[in-house]
Coordinates of C-alpha atoms in Angstrom, one line a residue:
M1284 CA -90.2 255.5 128.5
R1285 CA -87.1 253.2 128.2
R1286 CA -85.4 255.8 126.0
F1287 CA -86.4 258.6 128.3
A1288 CA -84.9 256.7 131.3
G1289 CA -81.6 256.0 129.5
A1290 CA -81.4 259.6 128.3
M1291 CA -81.9 260.9 131.9
A1292 CA -79.3 258.6 133.3
R1293 CA -76.8 259.6 130.6
R1294 CA -77.6 263.3 131.2
W1295 CA -76.9 262.8 134.9
G1296 CA -73.5 261.3 133.9
L1297 CA -74.1 257.8 135.2
A1298 CA -72.0 254.9 133.9
G1299 CA -73.2 252.9 130.9
H1300 CA -74.1 249.8 133.0
T1301 CA -76.3 251.9 135.2
C1302 CA -78.0 253.5 132.2
E1303 CA -78.7 250.0 130.8
S1304 CA -79.9 248.6 134.1
L1305 CA -82.2 251.6 134.6
A1306 CA -83.7 251.2 131.1
L1307 CA -84.3 247.5 131.6
V1308 CA -85.9 248.0 135.0
V1309 CA -88.2 250.8 133.7
T1310 CA -89.2 248.7 130.7
E1311 CA -90.2 245.8 133.0
L1312 CA -92.1 247.9 135.5
V1313 CA -94.0 249.9 132.9
T1314 CA -94.8 246.7 131.0
N1315 CA -96.2 245.1 134.1
A1316 CA -98.3 248.2 134.9
V1317 CA -99.7 248.3 131.3
R1318 CA -100.4 244.5 131.2
H1319 CA -101.7 243.9 134.7
S1320 CA -103.4 247.0 136.1
G1321 CA -105.8 248.1 133.4
S1322 CA -104.8 251.7 134.2
P1323 CA -105.4 254.3 131.4
V1324 CA -102.3 256.2 132.7
V1325 CA -98.9 255.1 133.8
T1326 CA -96.4 257.6 135.4
L1327 CA -92.7 257.3 135.6
R1328 CA -90.7 259.4 138.0
L1329 CA -86.9 259.3 138.1
S1330 CA -84.6 260.9 140.7
S1331 CA -81.0 260.7 141.6
G1332 CA -79.0 262.0 144.6
E1333 CA -76.9 260.9 147.6
G1334 CA -75.6 257.8 145.9
T1335 CA -79.1 256.4 145.0
L1336 CA -80.9 256.4 141.7
R1337 CA -84.7 255.8 142.0
A1338 CA -87.3 254.8 139.4
E1339 CA -91.0 254.9 140.4
V1340 CA -93.8 253.6 138.2
H1341 CA -97.3 254.4 139.2
D1342 CA -100.6 253.3 137.8
I1343 CA -104.2 254.1 138.8
G1344 CA -105.6 250.7 138.0
R1345 CA -106.6 247.5 139.8
W1346 CA -104.1 244.6 139.5
R1347 CA -105.4 241.5 137.8
H1348 CA -103.9 238.1 138.3
A1349 CA -101.8 237.1 135.3
P1350 CA -102.5 233.8 133.5
V1351 CA -100.1 231.0 133.9
P1352 CA -97.1 231.8 131.7
A1353 CA -97.0 230.0 128.4
Q1354 CA -94.0 227.8 127.6
G1355 CA -91.6 229.0 125.0
P1356 CA -91.3 227.0 121.8
G1357 CA -89.5 223.8 122.7
D1358 CA -87.3 225.2 125.5
G1359 CA -89.6 224.5 128.5
Y1360 CA -89.1 228.1 129.8
P1361 CA -91.9 230.5 130.2
R1362 CA -92.1 233.4 127.8
C1363 CA -93.2 235.8 130.5
G1364 CA -93.3 236.0 134.2
R1365 CA -89.7 236.8 134.9
G1366 CA -89.8 240.6 134.9
L1367 CA -89.8 241.2 138.7
A1368 CA -86.9 238.7 139.1
L1369 CA -85.0 240.8 136.5
V1370 CA -85.9 244.0 138.4
R1371 CA -84.6 242.6 141.7
A1372 CA -81.4 241.3 140.1
H1373 CA -80.6 244.9 138.8
T1374 CA -81.6 246.9 141.9
T1375 CA -80.6 247.3 145.5
R1376 CA -84.1 247.7 146.7
T1377 CA -87.6 247.0 145.2
V1378 CA -90.8 248.0 146.9
A1379 CA -94.4 247.6 145.8
R1380 CA -97.0 249.9 147.3
L1381 CA -100.6 248.8 146.6
T1382 CA -103.3 251.3 147.6
T1383 CA -106.9 252.0 146.8
T1384 CA -105.7 254.6 144.2
G1385 CA -103.3 252.3 142.4
T1386 CA -99.9 250.8 142.6
T1387 CA -96.5 252.3 142.8
M1388 CA -93.4 250.2 142.2
L1389 CA -90.1 251.7 143.5
A1390 CA -86.8 250.5 142.3
E1391 CA -83.5 251.8 143.7
F1392 CA -80.0 251.5 142.4
A1393 CA -76.8 252.3 144.4
T1394 CA -74.6 254.7 142.3
P1395 CA -71.0 254.4 143.2
P1396 CA -69.1 257.7 143.8
D1397 CA -67.4 257.4 140.4
D1398 CA -70.8 257.1 138.8
A1399 CA -72.0 260.5 140.1
H1400 CA -70.8 263.0 137.6
A1401 CA -74.2 264.7 137.5
P1402 CA -75.2 268.2 138.4
P1403 CA -76.2 268.7 142.0
P1404 CA -79.8 267.9 143.1
P1405 CA -82.7 268.5 142.7
R1406 CA -82.7 266.1 139.8
T1407 CA -85.9 264.5 138.7
G1408 CA -87.5 263.4 135.6
L1409 CA -91.2 262.8 135.2
V1410 CA -93.2 261.4 132.3
T1411 CA -96.9 260.7 132.3
T1412 CA -98.4 259.1 129.3
P1413 CA -102.0 258.0 128.6
R1414 CA -102.0 254.4 127.4
R1415 CA -103.5 253.8 124.0
P1416 CA -104.0 250.2 122.8
H1417 CA -101.8 250.7 119.7
D1418 CA -98.9 252.3 121.5
P1419 CA -95.7 250.3 121.7
L1420 CA -94.5 249.5 125.2
V1421 CA -90.9 250.6 124.7

């Protein structure tokens, strides 16, 4: 999904830093959905228009509490548990919607006027993949 997100952003003509931020955010959100929801399916929806790039990751699972993050070897920093902080640092808005049918994480990026060399809307990308235990997350 990371490659798909980066490819869509490049196809829409967005700047390199926006493509990289989108790929990172998608990776974090999809990883969280796979690790914490138990959902057999994770869906990614991308859209761009009116100065905003949106990434939505939806699962149909039930969120489980994560264990306390393990410390990294000798550095005192956790090896996990920083994903949503990274998402917030790269986006202009992050929203979590928890419902009885699953969770949707919305991440929005402001795209400056010089970043919008894309064809006119509607522009969306949608990928739904069943999760298999042996699939890589990226």
